[in-house]
Coordinates of C-alpha atoms and ligand atoms in Angstrom, one line a residue:
X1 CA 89.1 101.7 102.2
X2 CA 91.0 100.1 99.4
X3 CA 89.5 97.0 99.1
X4 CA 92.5 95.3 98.4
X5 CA 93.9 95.6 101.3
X6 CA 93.6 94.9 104.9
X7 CA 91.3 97.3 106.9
X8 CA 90.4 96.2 110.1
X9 CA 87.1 96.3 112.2
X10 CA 85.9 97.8 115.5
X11 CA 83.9 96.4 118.1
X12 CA 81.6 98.6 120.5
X13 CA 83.0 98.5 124.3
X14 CA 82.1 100.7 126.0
X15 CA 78.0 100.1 127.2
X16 CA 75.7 102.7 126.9
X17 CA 77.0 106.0 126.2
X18 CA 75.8 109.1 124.7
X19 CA 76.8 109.1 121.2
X20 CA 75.2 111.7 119.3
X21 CA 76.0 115.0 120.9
X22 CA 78.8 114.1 123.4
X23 CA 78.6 116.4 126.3
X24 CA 82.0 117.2 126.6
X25 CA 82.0 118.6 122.7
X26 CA 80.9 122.3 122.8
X27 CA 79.1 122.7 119.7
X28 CA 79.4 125.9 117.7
X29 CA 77.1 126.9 115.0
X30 CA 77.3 125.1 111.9
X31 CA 80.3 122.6 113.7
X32 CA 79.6 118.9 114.5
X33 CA 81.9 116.4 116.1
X34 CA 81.7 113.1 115.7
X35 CA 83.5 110.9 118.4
X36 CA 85.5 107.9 116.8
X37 CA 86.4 104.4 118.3
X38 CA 88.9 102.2 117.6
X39 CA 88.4 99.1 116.9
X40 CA 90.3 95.8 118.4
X41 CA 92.1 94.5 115.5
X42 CA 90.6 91.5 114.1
X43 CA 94.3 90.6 112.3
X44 CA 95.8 90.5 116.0
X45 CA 93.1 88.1 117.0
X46 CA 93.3 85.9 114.1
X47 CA 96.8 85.8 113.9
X48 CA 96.9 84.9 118.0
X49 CA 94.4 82.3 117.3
X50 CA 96.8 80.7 113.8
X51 CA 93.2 81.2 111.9
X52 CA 95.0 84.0 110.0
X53 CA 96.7 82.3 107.7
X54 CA 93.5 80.5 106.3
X55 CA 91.6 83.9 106.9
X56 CA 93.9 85.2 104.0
X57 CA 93.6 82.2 102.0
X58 CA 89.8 82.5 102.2
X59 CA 89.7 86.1 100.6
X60 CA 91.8 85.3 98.1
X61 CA 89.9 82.4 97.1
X62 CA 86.6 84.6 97.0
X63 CA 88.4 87.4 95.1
X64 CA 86.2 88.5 92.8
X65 CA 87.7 88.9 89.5
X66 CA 87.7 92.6 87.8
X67 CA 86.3 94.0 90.5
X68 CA 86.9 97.8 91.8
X69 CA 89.2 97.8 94.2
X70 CA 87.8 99.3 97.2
X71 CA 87.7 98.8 100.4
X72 CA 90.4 96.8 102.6
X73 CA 88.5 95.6 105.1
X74 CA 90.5 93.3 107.8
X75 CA 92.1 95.7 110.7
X76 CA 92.1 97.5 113.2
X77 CA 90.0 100.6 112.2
X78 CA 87.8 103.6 113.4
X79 CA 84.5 103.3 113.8
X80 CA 81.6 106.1 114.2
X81 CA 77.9 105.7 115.4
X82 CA 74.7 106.7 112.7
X83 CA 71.3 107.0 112.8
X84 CA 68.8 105.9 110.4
X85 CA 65.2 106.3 110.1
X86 CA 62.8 107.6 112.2
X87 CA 62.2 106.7 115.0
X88 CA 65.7 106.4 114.3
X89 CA 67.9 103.3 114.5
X90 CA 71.7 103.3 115.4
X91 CA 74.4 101.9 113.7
X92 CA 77.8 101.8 114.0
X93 CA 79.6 102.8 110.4
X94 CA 83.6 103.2 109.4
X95 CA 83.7 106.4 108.1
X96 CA 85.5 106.0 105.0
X97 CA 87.4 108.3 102.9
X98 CA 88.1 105.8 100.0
X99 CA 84.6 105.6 99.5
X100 CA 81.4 107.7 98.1
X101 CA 78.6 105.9 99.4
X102 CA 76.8 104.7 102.7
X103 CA 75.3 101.5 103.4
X104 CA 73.9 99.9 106.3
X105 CA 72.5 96.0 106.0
X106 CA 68.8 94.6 105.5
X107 CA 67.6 93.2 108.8
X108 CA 64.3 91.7 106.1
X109 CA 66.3 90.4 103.6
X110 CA 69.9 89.9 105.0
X111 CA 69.9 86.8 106.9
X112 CA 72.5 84.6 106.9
X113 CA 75.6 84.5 109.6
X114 CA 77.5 86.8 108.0
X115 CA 74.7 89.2 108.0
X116 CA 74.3 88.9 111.8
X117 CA 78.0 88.9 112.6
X118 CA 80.2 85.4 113.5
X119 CA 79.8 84.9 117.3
X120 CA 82.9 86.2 119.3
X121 CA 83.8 88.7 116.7
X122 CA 80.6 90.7 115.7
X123 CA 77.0 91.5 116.2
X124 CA 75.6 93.5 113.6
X125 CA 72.5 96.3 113.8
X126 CA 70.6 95.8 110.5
X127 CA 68.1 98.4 109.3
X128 CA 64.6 97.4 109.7
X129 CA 62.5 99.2 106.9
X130 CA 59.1 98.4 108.6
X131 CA 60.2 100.8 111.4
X132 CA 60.5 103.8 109.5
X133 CA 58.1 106.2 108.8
X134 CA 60.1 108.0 106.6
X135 CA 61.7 105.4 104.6
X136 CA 61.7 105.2 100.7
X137 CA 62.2 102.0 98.8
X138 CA 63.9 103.2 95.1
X139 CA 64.2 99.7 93.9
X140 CA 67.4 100.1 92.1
X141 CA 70.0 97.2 92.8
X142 CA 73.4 98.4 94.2
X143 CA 76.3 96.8 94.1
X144 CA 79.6 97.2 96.0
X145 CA 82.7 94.9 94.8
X146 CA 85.4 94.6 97.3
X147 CA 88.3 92.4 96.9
X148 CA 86.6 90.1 99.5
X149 CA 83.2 89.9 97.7
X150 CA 80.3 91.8 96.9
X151 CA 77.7 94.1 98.9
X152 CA 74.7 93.8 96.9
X153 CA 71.0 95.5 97.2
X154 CA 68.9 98.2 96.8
X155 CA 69.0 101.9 97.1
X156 CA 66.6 103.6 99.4
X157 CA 66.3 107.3 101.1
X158 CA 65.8 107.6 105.0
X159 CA 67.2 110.3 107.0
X160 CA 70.8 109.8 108.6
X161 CA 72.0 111.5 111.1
X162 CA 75.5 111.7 113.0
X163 CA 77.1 114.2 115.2
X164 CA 73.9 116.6 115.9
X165 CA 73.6 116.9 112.0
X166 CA 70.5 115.5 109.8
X167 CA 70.2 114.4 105.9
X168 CA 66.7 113.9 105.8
X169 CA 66.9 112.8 102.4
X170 CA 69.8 110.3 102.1
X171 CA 70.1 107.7 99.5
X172 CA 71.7 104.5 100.6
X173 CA 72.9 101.0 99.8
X174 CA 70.2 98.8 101.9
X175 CA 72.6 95.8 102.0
X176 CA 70.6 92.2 101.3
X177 CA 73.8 90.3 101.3
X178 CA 77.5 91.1 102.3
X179 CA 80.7 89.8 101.9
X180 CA 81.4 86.6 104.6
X181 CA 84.5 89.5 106.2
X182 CA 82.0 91.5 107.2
X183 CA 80.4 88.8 109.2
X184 CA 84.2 89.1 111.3
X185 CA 83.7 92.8 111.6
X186 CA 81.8 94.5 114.0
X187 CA 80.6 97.6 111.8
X188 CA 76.6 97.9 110.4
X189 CA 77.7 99.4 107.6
X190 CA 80.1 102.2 105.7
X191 CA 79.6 105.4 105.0
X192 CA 81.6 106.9 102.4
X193 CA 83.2 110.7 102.9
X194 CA 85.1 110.2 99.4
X195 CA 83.9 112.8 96.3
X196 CA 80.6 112.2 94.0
X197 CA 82.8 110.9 91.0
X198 CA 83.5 107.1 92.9
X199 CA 80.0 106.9 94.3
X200 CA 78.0 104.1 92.8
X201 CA 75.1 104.2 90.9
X202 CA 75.8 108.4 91.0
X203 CA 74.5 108.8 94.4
X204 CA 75.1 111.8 96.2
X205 CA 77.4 111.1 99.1
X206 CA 76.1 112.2 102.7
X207 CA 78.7 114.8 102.5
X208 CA 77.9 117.1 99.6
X209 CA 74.1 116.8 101.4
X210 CA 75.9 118.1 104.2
X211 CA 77.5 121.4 102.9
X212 CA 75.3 124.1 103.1
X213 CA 74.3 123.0 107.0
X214 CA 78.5 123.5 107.4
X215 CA 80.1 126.7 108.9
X216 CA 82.7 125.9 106.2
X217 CA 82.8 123.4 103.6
X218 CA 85.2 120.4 104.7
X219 CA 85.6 118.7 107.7
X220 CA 88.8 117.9 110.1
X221 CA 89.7 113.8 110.5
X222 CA 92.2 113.5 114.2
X223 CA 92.9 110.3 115.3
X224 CA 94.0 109.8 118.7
X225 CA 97.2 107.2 120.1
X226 CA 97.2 104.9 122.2
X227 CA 100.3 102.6 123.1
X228 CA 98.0 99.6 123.0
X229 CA 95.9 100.8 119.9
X230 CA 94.9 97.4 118.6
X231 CA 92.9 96.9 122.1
X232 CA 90.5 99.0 120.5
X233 CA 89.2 102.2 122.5
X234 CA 88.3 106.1 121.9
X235 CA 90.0 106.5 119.2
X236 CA 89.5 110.6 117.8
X237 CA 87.3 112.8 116.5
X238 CA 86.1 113.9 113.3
X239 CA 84.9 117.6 113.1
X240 CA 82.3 118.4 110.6
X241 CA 82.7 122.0 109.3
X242 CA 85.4 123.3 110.9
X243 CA 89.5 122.8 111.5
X244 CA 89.8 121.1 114.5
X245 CA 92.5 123.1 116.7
X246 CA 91.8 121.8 119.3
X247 CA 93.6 118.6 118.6
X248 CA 95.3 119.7 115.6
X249 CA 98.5 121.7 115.4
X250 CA 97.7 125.6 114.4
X251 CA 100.4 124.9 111.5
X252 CA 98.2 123.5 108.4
X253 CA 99.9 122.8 105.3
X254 CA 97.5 122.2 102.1
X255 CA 98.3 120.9 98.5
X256 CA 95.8 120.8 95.5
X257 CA 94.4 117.5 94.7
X258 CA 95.0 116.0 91.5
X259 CA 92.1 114.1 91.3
X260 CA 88.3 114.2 93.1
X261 CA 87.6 111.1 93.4
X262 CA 89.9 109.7 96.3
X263 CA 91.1 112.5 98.3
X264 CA 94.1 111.9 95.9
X265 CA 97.5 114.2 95.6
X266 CA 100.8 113.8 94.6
X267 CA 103.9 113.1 97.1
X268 CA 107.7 114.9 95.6
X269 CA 109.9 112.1 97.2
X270 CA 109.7 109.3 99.8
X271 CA 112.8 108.3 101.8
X272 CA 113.2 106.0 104.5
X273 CA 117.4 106.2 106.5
X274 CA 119.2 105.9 103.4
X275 CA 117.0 105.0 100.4
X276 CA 115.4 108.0 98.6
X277 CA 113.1 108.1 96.3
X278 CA 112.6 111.7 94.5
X279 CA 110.2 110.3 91.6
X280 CA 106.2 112.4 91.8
X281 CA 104.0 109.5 93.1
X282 CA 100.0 109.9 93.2
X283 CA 98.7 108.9 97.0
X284 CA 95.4 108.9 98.4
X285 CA 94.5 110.1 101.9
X286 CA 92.0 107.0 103.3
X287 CA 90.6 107.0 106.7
X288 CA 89.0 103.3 105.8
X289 CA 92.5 102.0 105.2
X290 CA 94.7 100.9 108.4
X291 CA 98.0 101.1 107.8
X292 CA 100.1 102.4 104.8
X293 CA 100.6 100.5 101.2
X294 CA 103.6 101.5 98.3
X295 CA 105.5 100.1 95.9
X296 CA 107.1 97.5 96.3
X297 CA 110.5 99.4 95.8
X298 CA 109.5 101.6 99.1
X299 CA 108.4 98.8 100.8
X300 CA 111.6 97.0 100.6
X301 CA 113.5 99.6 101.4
X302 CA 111.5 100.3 104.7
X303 CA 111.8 96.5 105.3
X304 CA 115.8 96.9 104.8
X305 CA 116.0 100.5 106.8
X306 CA 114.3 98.8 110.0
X307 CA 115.7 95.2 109.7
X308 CA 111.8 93.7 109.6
X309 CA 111.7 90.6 108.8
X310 CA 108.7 89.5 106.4
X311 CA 106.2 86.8 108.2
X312 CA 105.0 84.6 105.5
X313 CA 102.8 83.0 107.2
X314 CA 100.6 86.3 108.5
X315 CA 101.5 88.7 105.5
X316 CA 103.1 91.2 108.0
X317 CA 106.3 92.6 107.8
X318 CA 107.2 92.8 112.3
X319 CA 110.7 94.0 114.2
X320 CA 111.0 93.1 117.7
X321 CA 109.1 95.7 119.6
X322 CA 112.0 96.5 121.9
X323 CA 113.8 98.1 118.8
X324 CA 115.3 101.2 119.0
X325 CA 116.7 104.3 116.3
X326 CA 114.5 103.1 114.1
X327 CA 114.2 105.4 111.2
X328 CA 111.1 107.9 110.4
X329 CA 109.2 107.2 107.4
X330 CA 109.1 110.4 105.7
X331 CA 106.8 112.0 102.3
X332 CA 107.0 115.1 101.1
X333 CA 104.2 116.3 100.7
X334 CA 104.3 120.6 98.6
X335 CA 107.6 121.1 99.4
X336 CA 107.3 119.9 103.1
X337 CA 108.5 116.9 104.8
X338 CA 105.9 114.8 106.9
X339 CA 107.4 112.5 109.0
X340 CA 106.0 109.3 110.8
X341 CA 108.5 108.3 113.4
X342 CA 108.5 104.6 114.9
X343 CA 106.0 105.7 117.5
X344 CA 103.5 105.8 115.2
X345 CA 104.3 103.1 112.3
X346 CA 105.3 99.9 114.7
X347 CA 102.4 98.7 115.9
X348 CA 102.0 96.0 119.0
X349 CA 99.5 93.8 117.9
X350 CA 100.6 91.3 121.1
X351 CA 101.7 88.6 118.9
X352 CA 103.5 87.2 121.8
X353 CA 106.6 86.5 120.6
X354 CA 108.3 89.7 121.5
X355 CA 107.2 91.2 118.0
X356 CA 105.4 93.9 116.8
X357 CA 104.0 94.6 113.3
X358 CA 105.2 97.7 111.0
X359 CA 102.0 98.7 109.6
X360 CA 103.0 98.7 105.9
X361 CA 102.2 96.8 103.2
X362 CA 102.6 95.7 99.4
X363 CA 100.5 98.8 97.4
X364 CA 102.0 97.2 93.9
X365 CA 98.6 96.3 92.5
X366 CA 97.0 99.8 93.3
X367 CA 98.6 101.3 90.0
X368 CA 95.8 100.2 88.1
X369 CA 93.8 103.0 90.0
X370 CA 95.8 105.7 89.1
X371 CA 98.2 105.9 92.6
X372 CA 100.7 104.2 94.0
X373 CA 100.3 104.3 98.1
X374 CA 97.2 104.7 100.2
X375 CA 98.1 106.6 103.3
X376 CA 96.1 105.0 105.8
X377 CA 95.5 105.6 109.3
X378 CA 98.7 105.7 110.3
X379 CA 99.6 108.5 108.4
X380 CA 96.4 110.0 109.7
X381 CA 96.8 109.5 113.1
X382 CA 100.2 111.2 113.0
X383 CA 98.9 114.2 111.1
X384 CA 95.2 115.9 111.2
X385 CA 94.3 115.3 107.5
X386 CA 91.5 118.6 106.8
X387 CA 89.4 117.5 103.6
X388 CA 88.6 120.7 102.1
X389 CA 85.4 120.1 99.6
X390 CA 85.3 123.4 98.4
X391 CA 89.0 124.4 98.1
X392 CA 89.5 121.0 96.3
X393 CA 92.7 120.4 98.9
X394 CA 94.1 118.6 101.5
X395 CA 95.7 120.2 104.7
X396 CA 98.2 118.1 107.2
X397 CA 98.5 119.6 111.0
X398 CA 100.3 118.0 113.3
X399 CA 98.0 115.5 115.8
X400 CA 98.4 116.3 119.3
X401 CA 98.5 113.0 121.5
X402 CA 98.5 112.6 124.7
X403 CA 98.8 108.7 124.8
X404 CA 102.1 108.1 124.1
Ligands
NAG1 C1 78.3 104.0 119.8 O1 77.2 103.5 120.4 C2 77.5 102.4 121.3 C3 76.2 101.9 121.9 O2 75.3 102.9 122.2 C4 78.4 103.0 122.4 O3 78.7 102.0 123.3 C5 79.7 103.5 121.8 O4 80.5 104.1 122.8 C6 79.3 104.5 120.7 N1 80.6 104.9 120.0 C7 80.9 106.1 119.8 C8 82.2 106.3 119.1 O5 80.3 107.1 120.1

């Protein structure tokens, strides 16, 4: 998750269900799924309610200054169920490519509302040290800046398990206070699927723990379509040690990355109907991230090429959602073009006024990071992104939907 930029949140519907080793999974040796849910999007509730406007203005007031960009927390995301402990306790995390390191919050020390959740948007699991036989206090403060505040605490080692797979030495941000957004958003926690160089304090991230329990060394993100995604819902599956074919196109495409420390690589050209852009940009691949951020050159010309017209009030670019021929966004990405038609980018967040958002955004201030557009979940949801640790690549495969 960028953290300048808008992620959303999730919020747990469905009652009890069996989360850890879904029954309809067939697990291989050395494979783990873990189901994913979409999460209603908060912005869509906000904006429905006219409280997004002062939302925004909120965050920006709290903006920490010089602070590492991080995580975008504010819509509709995927969320992913955890354990921690033992006896273990659940929690429900966004697994977050744009980030190294996983944190869950202090049940002892994090009290306030935000730390609890805000009533009608979230209820939050905290971790309750007392209750673990196997947990280890380090001591060391951690800190997380986002560009809505801070995550601050201490780093401890528990076990953590997801998907039928165990760490049973983790080390993790035990959050004793978190940013007031998280108190709108109905996740415990984060846990970071990004490389060892952006991980705080040098921790090692759950997923190089991982590797050696992995048939092979990377694991498969899909995220599934739904016409009403913002409702929140199952939302895809992420495979753990294997390509996922099953809801993946056969076809994979990889590049090399340029960098390890997003899941970063380098795009040839962006066009959009009739603008073209054939200048190398640096992109990173971020499940935490909802929609899609570029420059501000791009993002025009999207605006222009679908006639959207820019909300001031909501920071959302919209085009009624009975428009038609709109034209596919399209990167390419090694030599090949990876198109996200309409389907995929306009996004009916049930404003109620007849429009529906593009799910873009202003990337102009993520130059200082070293790229110029996080490829978010919508990008992600279109094509199976395949996170190869040990090839040091990134594969695209069509995403098979059925939902729309
Ligand atoms: C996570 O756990 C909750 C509560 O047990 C359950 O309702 C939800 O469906 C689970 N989510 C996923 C994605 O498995």
């Amino acid at each position: 998750m960028n953290l300048l930029f808008p992620l959303t949140f999730f919020v747990a519907l469905c009652p009890l269900v069996l989360w850890a080793m879904p029954l309809d999974l067939k697990q291989e040796p050395g494979v783990y799924r873990m189901k994913i849910q979409n999460t209603p999007s908060l912005r869509a509730k906000l904006i429905k309610e006219g409280k997004w406007k002062h939302f925004l203005e909120e965050l920006h007031t709290n903006k920490a200054s010089g602070s590492q960009p991080f995580i975008d927390y504010y819509d509709d995301f995927y969320l992913a169920n955890v354990t921690t402990g033992t006896p273990p306790q659940q929690f429900t995390i966004a697994p977050d490519t744009g980030s190294s390191n996983y944190w869950i919050i202090d049940a002892n020390k994090c009290k306030n509302q935000a730390c609890q959740g805000y009533p009608g948007y979230a209820s939050h699991n905290r971790f309750d040290s007392t209750k673990s036989t196997t947990f280890k206090n380090l001591g060391t403060p951690f800190s997380i800046q986002y560009g809505s505040g801070s995550c601050d605490g201490t780093l401890a080692v528990d076990v953590l398990s997801f998907a039928g797979l165990s760490i049973p030495t983790q080390t993790f941000g035990l959050a004793s206070s978190i940013a007031d957004v998280f108190g709108y958003q109905p996740i415990d926690g984060i846990m970071g699927l990004g490389w060892p160089a952006l991980a705080i304090d040098n921790v090692v991230p759950p997923m190089q723990n991982l590797l050696s329990q992995l048939n092979k060394p990377l694991f498969t993100v899909w995220l599934d379509r739904h016409v009403q995604i913002s409702q929140g819902g199952s939302g895809g599956v992420i495979t753990y040690g294997d390509i996922d074919t099953t809801n993946c196109d056969a076809t994979i495409n990889y590049v090399p990355l340029s960098s390890k420390r997003y899941w970063q690589f380098s795009i040839a050209s962006f066009s959009v109907g009739t603008y073209s852009n054939k200048r190398q940009a640096q992109v990173i691949s971020d499940t935490g991230t909802s929609w899609i951020y570029g420059p501000t050159a791009a993002v025009d010309a999207i605006a222009q090429a679908t006639n959207a017209i820019y909300d001031d009030d909501n920071g959302i670019y919209t085009v009624p959602c009975t428009a038609t021929g709109l034209p596919d966004w399209v990167f390419n990405i090694g030599g090949i073009n990876y198109n996200i038609p309409s389907s995929e980018y306009v996004l009916d967040l049930e404003l109620g006024d007849g429009n529906c958002a593009l799910t873009l955004g202003d990337g102009s201030d993520l130059a200082v990071d070293g790229f110029q557009w996080i490829l978010g979940d919508t990008f992600i949801r279109t094509y199976c992104n395949i996170y190869d640790i040990a090839g040091g690549r990134i594969g695209f495969a069509k995403a098979h939907h059925t939902g729309v």
